[in-house]
mmCIF file of C-alpha atoms in Angstrom:
data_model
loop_
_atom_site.group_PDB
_atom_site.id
_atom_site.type_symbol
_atom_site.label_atom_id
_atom_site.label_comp_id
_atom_site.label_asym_id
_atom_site.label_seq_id
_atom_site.Cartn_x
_atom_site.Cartn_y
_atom_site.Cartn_z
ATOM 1 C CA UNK A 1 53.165 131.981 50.911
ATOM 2 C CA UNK A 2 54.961 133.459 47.871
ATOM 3 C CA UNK A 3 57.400 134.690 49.692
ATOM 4 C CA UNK A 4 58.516 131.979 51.436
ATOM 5 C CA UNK A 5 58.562 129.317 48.487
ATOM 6 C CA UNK A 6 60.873 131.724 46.238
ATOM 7 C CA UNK A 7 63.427 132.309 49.458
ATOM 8 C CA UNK A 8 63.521 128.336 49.879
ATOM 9 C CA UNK A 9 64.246 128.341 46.198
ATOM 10 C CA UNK A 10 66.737 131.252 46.570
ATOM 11 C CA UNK A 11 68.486 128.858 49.011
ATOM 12 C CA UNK A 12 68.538 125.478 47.107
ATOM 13 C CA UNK A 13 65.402 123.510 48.206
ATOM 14 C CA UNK A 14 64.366 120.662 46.210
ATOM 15 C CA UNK A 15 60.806 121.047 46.983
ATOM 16 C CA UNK A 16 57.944 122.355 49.107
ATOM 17 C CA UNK A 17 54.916 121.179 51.155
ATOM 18 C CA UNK A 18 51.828 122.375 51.018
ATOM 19 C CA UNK A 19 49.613 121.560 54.311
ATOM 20 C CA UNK A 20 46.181 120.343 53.611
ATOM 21 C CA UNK A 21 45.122 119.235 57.456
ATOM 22 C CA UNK A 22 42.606 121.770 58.762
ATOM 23 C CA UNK A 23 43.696 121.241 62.194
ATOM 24 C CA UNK A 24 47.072 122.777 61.662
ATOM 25 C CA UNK A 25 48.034 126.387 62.057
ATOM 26 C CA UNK A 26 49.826 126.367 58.583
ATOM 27 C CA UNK A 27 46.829 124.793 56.713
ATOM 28 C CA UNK A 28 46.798 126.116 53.370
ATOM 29 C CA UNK A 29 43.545 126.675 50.786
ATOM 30 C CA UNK A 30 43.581 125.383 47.338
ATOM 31 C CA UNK A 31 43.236 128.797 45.666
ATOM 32 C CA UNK A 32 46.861 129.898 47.390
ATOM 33 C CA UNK A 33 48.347 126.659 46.771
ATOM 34 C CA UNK A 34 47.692 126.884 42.747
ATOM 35 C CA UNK A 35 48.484 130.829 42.569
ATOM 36 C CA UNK A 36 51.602 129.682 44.234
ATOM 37 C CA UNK A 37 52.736 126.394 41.775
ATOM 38 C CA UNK A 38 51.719 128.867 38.913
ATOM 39 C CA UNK A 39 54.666 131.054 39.579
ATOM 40 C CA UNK A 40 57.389 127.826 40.909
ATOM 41 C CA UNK A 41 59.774 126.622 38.540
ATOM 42 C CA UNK A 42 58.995 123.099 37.160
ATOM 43 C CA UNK A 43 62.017 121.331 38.748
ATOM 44 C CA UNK A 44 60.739 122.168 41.997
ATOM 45 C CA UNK A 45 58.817 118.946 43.560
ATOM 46 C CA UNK A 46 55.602 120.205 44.923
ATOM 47 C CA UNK A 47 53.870 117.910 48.029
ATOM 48 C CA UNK A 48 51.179 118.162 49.406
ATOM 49 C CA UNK A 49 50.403 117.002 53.073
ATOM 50 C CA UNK A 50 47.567 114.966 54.574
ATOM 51 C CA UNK A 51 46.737 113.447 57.215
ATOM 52 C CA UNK A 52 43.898 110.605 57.474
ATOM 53 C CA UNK A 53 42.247 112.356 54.529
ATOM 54 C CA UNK A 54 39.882 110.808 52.051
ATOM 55 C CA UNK A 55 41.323 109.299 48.973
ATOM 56 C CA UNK A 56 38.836 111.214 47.109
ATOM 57 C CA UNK A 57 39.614 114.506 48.413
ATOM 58 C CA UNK A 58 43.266 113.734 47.607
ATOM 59 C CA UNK A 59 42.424 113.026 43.942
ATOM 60 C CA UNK A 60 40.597 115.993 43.714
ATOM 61 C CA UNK A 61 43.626 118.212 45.827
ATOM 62 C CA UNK A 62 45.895 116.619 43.290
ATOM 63 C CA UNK A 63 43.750 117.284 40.368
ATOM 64 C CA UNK A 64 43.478 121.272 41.183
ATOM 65 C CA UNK A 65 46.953 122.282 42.162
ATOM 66 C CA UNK A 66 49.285 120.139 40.287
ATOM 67 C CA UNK A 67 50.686 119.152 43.486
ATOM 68 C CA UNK A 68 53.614 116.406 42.078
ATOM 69 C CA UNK A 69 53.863 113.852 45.568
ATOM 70 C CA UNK A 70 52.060 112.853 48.641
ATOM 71 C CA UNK A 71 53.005 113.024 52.513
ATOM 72 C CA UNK A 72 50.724 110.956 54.287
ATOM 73 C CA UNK A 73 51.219 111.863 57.717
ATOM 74 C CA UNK A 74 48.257 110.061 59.392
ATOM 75 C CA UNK A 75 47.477 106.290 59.901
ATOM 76 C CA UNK A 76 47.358 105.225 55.929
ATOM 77 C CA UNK A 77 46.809 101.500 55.706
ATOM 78 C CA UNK A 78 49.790 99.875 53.618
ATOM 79 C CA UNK A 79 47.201 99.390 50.675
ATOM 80 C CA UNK A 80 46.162 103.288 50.461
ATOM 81 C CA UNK A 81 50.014 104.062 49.575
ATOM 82 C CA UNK A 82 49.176 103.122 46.150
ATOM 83 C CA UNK A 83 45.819 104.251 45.307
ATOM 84 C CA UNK A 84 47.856 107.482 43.873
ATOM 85 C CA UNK A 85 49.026 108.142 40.146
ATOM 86 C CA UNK A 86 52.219 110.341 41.979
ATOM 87 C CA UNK A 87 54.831 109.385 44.373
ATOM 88 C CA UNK A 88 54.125 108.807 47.891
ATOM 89 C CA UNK A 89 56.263 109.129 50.957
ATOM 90 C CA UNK A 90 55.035 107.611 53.991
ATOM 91 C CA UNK A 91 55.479 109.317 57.442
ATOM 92 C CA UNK A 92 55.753 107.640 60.489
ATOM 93 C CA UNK A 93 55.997 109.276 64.174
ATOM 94 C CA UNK A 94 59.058 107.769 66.247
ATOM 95 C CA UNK A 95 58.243 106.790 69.939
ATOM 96 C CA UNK A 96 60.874 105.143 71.923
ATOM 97 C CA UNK A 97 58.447 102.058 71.478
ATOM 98 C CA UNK A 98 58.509 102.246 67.495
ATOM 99 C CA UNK A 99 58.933 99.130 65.450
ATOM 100 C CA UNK A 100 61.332 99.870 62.174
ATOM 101 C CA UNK A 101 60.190 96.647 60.678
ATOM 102 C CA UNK A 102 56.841 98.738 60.101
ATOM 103 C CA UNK A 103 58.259 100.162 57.421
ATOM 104 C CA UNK A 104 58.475 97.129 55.088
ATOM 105 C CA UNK A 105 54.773 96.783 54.958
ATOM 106 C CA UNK A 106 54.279 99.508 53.259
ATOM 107 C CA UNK A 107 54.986 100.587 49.230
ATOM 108 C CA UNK A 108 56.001 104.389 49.266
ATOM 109 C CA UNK A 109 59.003 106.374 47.264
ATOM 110 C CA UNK A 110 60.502 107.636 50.537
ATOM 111 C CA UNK A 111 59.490 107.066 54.066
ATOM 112 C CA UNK A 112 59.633 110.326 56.369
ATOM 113 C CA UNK A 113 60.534 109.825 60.145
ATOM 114 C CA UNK A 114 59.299 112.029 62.413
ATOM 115 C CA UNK A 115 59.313 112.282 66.116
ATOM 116 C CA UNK A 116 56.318 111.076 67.815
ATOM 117 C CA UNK A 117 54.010 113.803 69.768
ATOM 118 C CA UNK A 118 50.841 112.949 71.890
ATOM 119 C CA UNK A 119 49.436 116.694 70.604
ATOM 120 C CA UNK A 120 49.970 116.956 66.969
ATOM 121 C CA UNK A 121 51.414 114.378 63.565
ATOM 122 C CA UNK A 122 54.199 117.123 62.708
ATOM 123 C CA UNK A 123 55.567 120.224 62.782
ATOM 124 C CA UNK A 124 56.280 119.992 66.782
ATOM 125 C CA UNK A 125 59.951 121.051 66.703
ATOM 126 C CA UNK A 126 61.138 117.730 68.951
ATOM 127 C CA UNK A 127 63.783 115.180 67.631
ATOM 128 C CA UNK A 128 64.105 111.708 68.031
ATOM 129 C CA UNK A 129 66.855 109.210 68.069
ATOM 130 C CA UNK A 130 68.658 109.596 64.769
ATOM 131 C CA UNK A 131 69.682 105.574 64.762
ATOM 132 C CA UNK A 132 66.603 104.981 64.432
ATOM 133 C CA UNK A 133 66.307 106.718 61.105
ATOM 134 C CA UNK A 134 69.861 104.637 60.184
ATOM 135 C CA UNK A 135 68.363 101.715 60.534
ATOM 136 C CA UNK A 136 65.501 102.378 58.480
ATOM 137 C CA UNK A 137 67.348 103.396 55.813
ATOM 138 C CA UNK A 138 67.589 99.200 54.974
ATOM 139 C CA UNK A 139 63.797 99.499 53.924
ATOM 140 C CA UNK A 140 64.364 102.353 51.453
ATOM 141 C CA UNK A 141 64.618 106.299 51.302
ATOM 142 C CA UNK A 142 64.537 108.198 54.350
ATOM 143 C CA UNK A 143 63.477 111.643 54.884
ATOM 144 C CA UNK A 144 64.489 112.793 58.289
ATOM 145 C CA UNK A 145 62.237 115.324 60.033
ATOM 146 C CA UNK A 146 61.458 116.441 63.308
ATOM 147 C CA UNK A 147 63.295 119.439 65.171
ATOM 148 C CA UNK A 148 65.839 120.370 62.250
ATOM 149 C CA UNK A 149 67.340 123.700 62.630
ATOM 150 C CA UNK A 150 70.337 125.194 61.636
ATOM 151 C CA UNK A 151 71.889 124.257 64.766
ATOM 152 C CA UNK A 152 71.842 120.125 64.277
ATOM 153 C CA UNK A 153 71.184 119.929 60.369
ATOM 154 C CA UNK A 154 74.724 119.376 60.101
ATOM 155 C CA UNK A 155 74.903 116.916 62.817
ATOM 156 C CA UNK A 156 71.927 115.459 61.919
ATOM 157 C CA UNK A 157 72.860 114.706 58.185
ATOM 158 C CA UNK A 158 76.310 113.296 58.874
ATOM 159 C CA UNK A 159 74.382 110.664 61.183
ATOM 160 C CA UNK A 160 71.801 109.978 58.918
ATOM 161 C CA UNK A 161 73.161 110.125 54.899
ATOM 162 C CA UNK A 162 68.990 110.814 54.602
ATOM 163 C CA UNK A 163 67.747 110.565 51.515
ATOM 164 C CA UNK A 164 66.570 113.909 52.419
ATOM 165 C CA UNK A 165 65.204 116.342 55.244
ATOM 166 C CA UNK A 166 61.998 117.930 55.927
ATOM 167 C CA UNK A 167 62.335 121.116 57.912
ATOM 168 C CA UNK A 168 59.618 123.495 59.470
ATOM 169 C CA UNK A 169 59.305 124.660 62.620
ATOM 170 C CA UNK A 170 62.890 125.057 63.126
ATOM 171 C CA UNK A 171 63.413 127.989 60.092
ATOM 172 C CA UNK A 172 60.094 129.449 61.426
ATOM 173 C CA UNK A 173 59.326 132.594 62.829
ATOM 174 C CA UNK A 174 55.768 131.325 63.869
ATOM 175 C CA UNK A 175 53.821 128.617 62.449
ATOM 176 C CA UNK A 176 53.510 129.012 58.675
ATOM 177 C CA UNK A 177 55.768 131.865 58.368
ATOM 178 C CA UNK A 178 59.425 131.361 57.098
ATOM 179 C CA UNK A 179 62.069 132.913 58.467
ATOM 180 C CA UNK A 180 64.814 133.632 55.993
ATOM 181 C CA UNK A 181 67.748 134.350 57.965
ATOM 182 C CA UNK A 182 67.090 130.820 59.401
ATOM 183 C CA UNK A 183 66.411 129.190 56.834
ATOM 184 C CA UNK A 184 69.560 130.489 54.661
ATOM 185 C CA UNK A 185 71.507 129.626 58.219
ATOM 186 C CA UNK A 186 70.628 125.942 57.275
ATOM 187 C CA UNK A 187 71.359 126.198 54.087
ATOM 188 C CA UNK A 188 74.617 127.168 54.388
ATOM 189 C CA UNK A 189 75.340 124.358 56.828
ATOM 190 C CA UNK A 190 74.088 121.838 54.203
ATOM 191 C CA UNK A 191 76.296 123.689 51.755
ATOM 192 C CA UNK A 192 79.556 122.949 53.860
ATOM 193 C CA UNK A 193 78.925 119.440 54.056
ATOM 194 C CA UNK A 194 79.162 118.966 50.153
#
């Protein structure tokens, strides 16, 4: 919501995601995403989020909203990475059993590590081994995701050096509704590390 995006903003985020997987409780319609850009300042990167959608219905997601990059969160093949005239970046779910080397295969402006879940592709609040994500990094930029809260953002980045973070659940008061005292919580620990 509104809300939401301008207290991110208030706080220093780079950009915002905009979920477009019907399954998930923060789904979001096309109508509220575009009355939403309308109002963002044009610095901010907008993304939009999909999971094993249609490359058509993408085009046409990107075509209404101005949405300016991609999360594919599902099980892209390498080649649909770069069907897209704006940046993608490729999300993969970390198992214990997860193969870095994955990565390489595929051509994306930043690859997004998430921890692996059995019930849902994101937003599940877990962590995974932050090596992992270090060792990735050799493949190109990493976005580190998965259980961030202001409570191991700090810890987190000083592992990792990402590329950048992707934080939900954690600065959450329930699914698809920001909390602000969280989320400026995290902020603030970002800001210290500067």
């Amino acid at each position: 919501n509104l809300n939401d995006a301008e207290c991110a903003i208030e706080c220093g985020t780079d950009a915002l995601g905009f979920i477009f997987v019907p399954a998930s409780p923060r789904c979001i319609s096309i109508d509220t995403v575009v009355s939403i850009i309308s109002r963002l300042p044009s610095s901010i990167i907008k993304v939009g989020v999909f999971v094993n959608e249609s490359q058509k219905k993408i085009h046409s997601v990107i075509e209404q909203t101005g949405i300016t990059h991609l999360q594919l969160h599902g099980e892209e093949s390498p080649e649909e990475t770069t069907k897209y005239s704006i940046p993608v970046w490729k999300a993969f779910r970390v198992s214990p059993s997860f193969d870095v080397a994955s990565i390489k295969q595929y051509s994306a402006a930043a690859y997004l590590l998430d921890a692996y879940s059995t019930n849902a592709y994101g937003g599940t609040g877990q962590t995974f081994d932050w090596r992992i994500a270090v060792e990735a990094k050799q493949y190109g930029n990493i976005i580190l995701s998965g259980g961030l809260n202001p409570q191991n953002i700090a810890a987190a980045v000083r592992t990792v050096q990402p590329f950048g973070i992707d934080v939900n659940s954690g600065v959450e008061s329930a699914p698809g509704k920001k909390n602000s005292v969280k989320l400026k919580m995290l902020f603030d620990e970002l800001k210290r590390l500067v």
